PDB file of C-alpha atoms in Angstrom:
ATOM      1  CA  MET A  21       0.000   0.000   0.000  1.00 59.00           C
ATOM      2  CA  ASP A  22       1.240   3.482  -0.872  1.00 67.00           C
ATOM      3  CA  ILE A  23       1.976   5.846   2.019  1.00 78.00           C
ATOM      4  CA  PHE A  24       0.489   8.769   0.046  1.00 77.00           C
ATOM      5  CA  SER A  25      -3.082   9.273  -1.083  1.00 82.00           C
ATOM      6  CA  LYS A  26      -3.753   9.073  -4.800  1.00 78.00           C
ATOM      7  CA  GLY A  27      -3.945  12.891  -5.019  1.00 83.00           C
ATOM      8  CA  GLN A  28      -0.709  13.426  -3.081  1.00 83.00           C
ATOM      9  CA  ARG A  29       1.117  10.848  -5.213  1.00 71.00           C
ATOM     10  CA  SER A  30      -0.155  12.543  -8.374  1.00 76.00           C
ATOM     11  CA  ARG A  31       1.043  15.963  -7.171  1.00 79.00           C
ATOM     12  CA  ASN A  32       4.479  14.544  -6.258  1.00 75.00           C
ATOM     13  CA  MET A  33       4.909  12.821  -9.610  1.00 69.00           C
ATOM     14  CA  SER A  34       3.763  15.868 -11.590  1.00 71.00           C
ATOM     15  CA  ARG A  35       6.584  17.890 -10.031  1.00 71.00           C
ATOM     16  CA  VAL A  36       9.299  15.598 -11.402  1.00 70.00           C
ATOM     17  CA  GLY A  37      10.991  17.720 -14.051  1.00 66.00           C
ATOM     18  CA  GLY A  38      12.540  16.577 -17.288  1.00 70.00           C
ATOM     19  CA  LYS A  39      14.992  19.423 -17.765  1.00 77.00           C
ATOM     20  CA  ASN A  40      17.702  21.094 -15.710  1.00 78.00           C
ATOM     21  CA  SER A  41      17.888  18.367 -13.075  1.00 88.00           C
ATOM     22  CA  LYS A  42      20.827  18.297 -10.646  1.00 92.00           C
ATOM     23  CA  PRO A  43      22.537  15.465 -12.558  1.00 94.00           C
ATOM     24  CA  GLU A  44      22.119  17.342 -15.844  1.00 95.00           C
ATOM     25  CA  LEU A  45      23.506  20.540 -14.316  1.00 95.00           C
ATOM     26  CA  ALA A  46      26.497  18.578 -12.990  1.00 96.00           C
ATOM     27  CA  VAL A  47      27.264  17.196 -16.468  1.00 97.00           C
ATOM     28  CA  ARG A  48      26.892  20.638 -18.028  1.00 97.00           C
ATOM     29  CA  SER A  49      29.207  22.133 -15.402  1.00 97.00           C
ATOM     30  CA  VAL A  50      31.946  19.579 -16.095  1.00 97.00           C
ATOM     31  CA  LEU A  51      31.604  20.047 -19.854  1.00 97.00           C
ATOM     32  CA  HIS A  52      31.889  23.806 -19.451  1.00 97.00           C
ATOM     33  CA  GLN A  53      34.957  23.449 -17.204  1.00 96.00           C
ATOM     34  CA  LEU A  54      36.540  21.262 -19.885  1.00 96.00           C
ATOM     35  CA  GLY A  55      35.994  24.046 -22.420  1.00 96.00           C
ATOM     36  CA  TYR A  56      33.227  22.410 -24.467  1.00 96.00           C
ATOM     37  CA  ARG A  57      30.296  24.373 -25.811  1.00 95.00           C
ATOM     38  CA  PHE A  58      26.984  22.683 -26.386  1.00 97.00           C
ATOM     39  CA  ARG A  59      23.297  23.039 -27.205  1.00 97.00           C
ATOM     40  CA  LEU A  60      20.507  21.973 -24.867  1.00 96.00           C
ATOM     41  CA  HIS A  61      17.310  19.996 -25.481  1.00 94.00           C
ATOM     42  CA  ARG A  62      17.257  20.110 -29.284  1.00 95.00           C
ATOM     43  CA  VAL A  63      13.706  19.361 -30.355  1.00 95.00           C
ATOM     44  CA  ASP A  64      14.774  18.646 -33.943  1.00 97.00           C
ATOM     45  CA  LEU A  65      16.596  15.441 -32.913  1.00 97.00           C
ATOM     46  CA  PRO A  66      15.044  12.142 -31.792  1.00 97.00           C
ATOM     47  CA  GLY A  67      14.572  11.982 -28.038  1.00 94.00           C
ATOM     48  CA  LYS A  68      15.305  15.712 -27.523  1.00 95.00           C
ATOM     49  CA  PRO A  69      18.856  15.073 -26.281  1.00 96.00           C
ATOM     50  CA  ASP A  70      19.819  16.781 -23.038  1.00 96.00           C
ATOM     51  CA  ILE A  71      23.181  17.930 -24.419  1.00 97.00           C
ATOM     52  CA  THR A  72      24.310  18.148 -28.032  1.00 98.00           C
ATOM     53  CA  LEU A  73      27.827  18.942 -29.165  1.00 98.00           C
ATOM     54  CA  PRO A  74      27.235  19.623 -32.887  1.00 97.00           C
ATOM     55  CA  LYS A  75      30.886  20.362 -33.697  1.00 95.00           C
ATOM     56  CA  HIS A  76      31.856  16.892 -32.462  1.00 96.00           C
ATOM     57  CA  ARG A  77      28.656  15.091 -33.632  1.00 97.00           C
ATOM     58  CA  LYS A  78      28.150  13.828 -30.081  1.00 98.00           C
ATOM     59  CA  ILE A  79      25.087  13.634 -27.878  1.00 98.00           C
ATOM     60  CA  ILE A  80      24.775  13.123 -24.145  1.00 98.00           C
ATOM     61  CA  PHE A  81      21.632  11.917 -22.442  1.00 97.00           C
ATOM     62  CA  VAL A  82      21.463  12.340 -18.670  1.00 96.00           C
ATOM     63  CA  HIS A  83      19.098   9.588 -17.557  1.00 95.00           C
ATOM     64  CA  GLY A  84      17.422   9.218 -14.213  1.00 92.00           C
ATOM     65  CA  CYS A  85      18.109   5.717 -12.907  1.00 93.00           C
ATOM     66  CA  PHE A  86      14.465   5.072 -11.979  1.00 92.00           C
ATOM     67  CA  TRP A  87      12.790   6.488 -15.074  1.00 90.00           C
ATOM     68  CA  HIS A  88      15.135   4.871 -17.586  1.00 94.00           C
ATOM     69  CA  GLY A  89      15.837   1.555 -15.860  1.00 93.00           C
ATOM     70  CA  HIS A  90      19.520   1.647 -14.925  1.00 95.00           C
ATOM     71  CA  GLN A  91      20.408  -2.038 -14.650  1.00 94.00           C
ATOM     72  CA  GLY A  92      22.004  -3.008 -11.352  1.00 92.00           C
ATOM     73  CA  CYS A  93      21.334   0.349  -9.679  1.00 93.00           C
ATOM     74  CA  SER A  94      19.457   0.455  -6.386  1.00 92.00           C
ATOM     75  CA  ARG A  95      17.739   3.654  -7.531  1.00 91.00           C
ATOM     76  CA  SER A  96      16.019   1.813 -10.368  1.00 89.00           C
ATOM     77  CA  LYS A  97      13.980  -0.418  -8.067  1.00 91.00           C
ATOM     78  CA  ARG A  98      10.435  -0.586  -9.368  1.00 91.00           C
ATOM     79  CA  PRO A  99       7.440   0.195  -7.150  1.00 87.00           C
ATOM     80  CA  THR A 100       5.590  -2.735  -5.611  1.00 88.00           C
ATOM     81  CA  THR A 101       2.200  -1.038  -5.900  1.00 84.00           C
ATOM     82  CA  ASN A 102       0.319  -0.643  -9.180  1.00 86.00           C
ATOM     83  CA  VAL A 103       2.844  -3.034 -10.702  1.00 91.00           C
ATOM     84  CA  THR A 104       1.224  -3.317 -14.140  1.00 94.00           C
ATOM     85  CA  PHE A 105       1.130   0.454 -14.635  1.00 91.00           C
ATOM     86  CA  TRP A 106       4.783   0.937 -13.636  1.00 90.00           C
ATOM     87  CA  ARG A 107       6.046  -2.044 -15.611  1.00 94.00           C
ATOM     88  CA  ASP A 108       4.322  -0.778 -18.769  1.00 96.00           C
ATOM     89  CA  LYS A 109       5.406   2.830 -18.254  1.00 94.00           C
ATOM     90  CA  LEU A 110       9.052   2.108 -17.478  1.00 95.00           C
ATOM     91  CA  ASP A 111       9.357  -0.543 -20.212  1.00 97.00           C
ATOM     92  CA  LYS A 112       7.994   1.978 -22.746  1.00 97.00           C
ATOM     93  CA  ASN A 113      10.569   4.542 -21.570  1.00 95.00           C
ATOM     94  CA  MET A 114      13.378   2.042 -22.092  1.00 97.00           C
ATOM     95  CA  GLU A 115      12.117   1.012 -25.536  1.00 98.00           C
ATOM     96  CA  ARG A 116      11.726   4.656 -26.594  1.00 97.00           C
ATOM     97  CA  ASP A 117      15.329   5.271 -25.465  1.00 97.00           C
ATOM     98  CA  ARG A 118      16.578   2.369 -27.608  1.00 98.00           C
ATOM     99  CA  VAL A 119      14.646   3.608 -30.674  1.00 98.00           C
ATOM    100  CA  ASN A 120      15.884   7.191 -30.257  1.00 98.00           C
ATOM    101  CA  ILE A 121      19.513   6.159 -29.756  1.00 98.00           C
ATOM    102  CA  ARG A 122      19.390   3.905 -32.809  1.00 98.00           C
ATOM    103  CA  ALA A 123      17.935   6.750 -34.914  1.00 98.00           C
ATOM    104  CA  LEU A 124      20.626   9.163 -33.736  1.00 98.00           C
ATOM    105  CA  GLN A 125      23.410   6.674 -34.462  1.00 98.00           C
ATOM    106  CA  GLN A 126      22.019   6.029 -37.936  1.00 98.00           C
ATOM    107  CA  ALA A 127      22.073   9.786 -38.498  1.00 97.00           C
ATOM    108  CA  GLY A 128      25.796   9.846 -37.667  1.00 97.00           C
ATOM    109  CA  TRP A 129      25.740  10.907 -34.006  1.00 98.00           C
ATOM    110  CA  GLU A 130      27.729   9.252 -31.228  1.00 98.00           C
ATOM    111  CA  VAL A 131      25.634   8.844 -28.076  1.00 98.00           C
ATOM    112  CA  LEU A 132      26.623   8.660 -24.414  1.00 98.00           C
ATOM    113  CA  ILE A 133      24.272   7.945 -21.529  1.00 98.00           C
ATOM    114  CA  VAL A 134      25.226   9.376 -18.162  1.00 98.00           C
ATOM    115  CA  TRP A 135      23.175   7.913 -15.320  1.00 97.00           C
ATOM    116  CA  GLY A 136      22.045  10.081 -12.426  1.00 95.00           C
ATOM    117  CA  CYS A 137      23.989   7.973  -9.927  1.00 96.00           C
ATOM    118  CA  GLU A 138      27.198   8.550 -11.921  1.00 96.00           C
ATOM    119  CA  THR A 139      27.036  12.290 -11.290  1.00 96.00           C
ATOM    120  CA  LYS A 140      27.744  11.867  -7.573  1.00 94.00           C
ATOM    121  CA  ASP A 141      31.476  11.295  -8.171  1.00 95.00           C
ATOM    122  CA  MET A 142      32.686  14.314 -10.123  1.00 96.00           C
ATOM    123  CA  GLU A 143      36.117  12.868 -10.943  1.00 97.00           C
ATOM    124  CA  MET A 144      34.590   9.703 -12.362  1.00 97.00           C
ATOM    125  CA  LEU A 145      32.101  11.824 -14.331  1.00 97.00           C
ATOM    126  CA  ARG A 146      34.917  13.985 -15.680  1.00 97.00           C
ATOM    127  CA  GLY A 147      36.828  10.878 -16.788  1.00 97.00           C
ATOM    128  CA  LYS A 148      33.780   9.376 -18.482  1.00 97.00           C
ATOM    129  CA  LEU A 149      33.044  12.593 -20.375  1.00 98.00           C
ATOM    130  CA  LEU A 150      36.681  13.077 -21.422  1.00 97.00           C
ATOM    131  CA  SER A 151      36.899   9.502 -22.636  1.00 97.00           C
ATOM    132  CA  PHE A 152      33.756   9.945 -24.739  1.00 97.00           C
ATOM    133  CA  LEU A 153      34.682  13.340 -26.135  1.00 96.00           C
ATOM    134  CA  GLN A 154      38.281  12.545 -27.021  1.00 93.00           C
ATOM    135  CA  THR A 155      37.476   9.522 -29.205  1.00 81.00           C
TER     136      THR A 155
END
């Protein structure tokens, strides 16, 4: 049983934002410190990538572990209430991610996914971004 009423749960979930999250801001900060310039949330590309580096033909998605199903992450644990709804919703998110990434790759873009939990360690994040951008 959920600890919140249906109305409270709905209000909480409606406040979850899709842009400018703390993990996304962390990635943008590191990129800026490294001297890279980028575009945000391009609506003309599949999946509206969080960060696009057109000069390098590279795209970075900053995915929330829960919403995008980060395998092996404790933050991606699925709710035990309303199981059918959450299974369908989260599975659709993951399938949409796969379709969008495939479309971007076919259009000549290189894609990196940074998971929300990976933004906690700034040195590891810096290394991951450098590795992706310098290839």
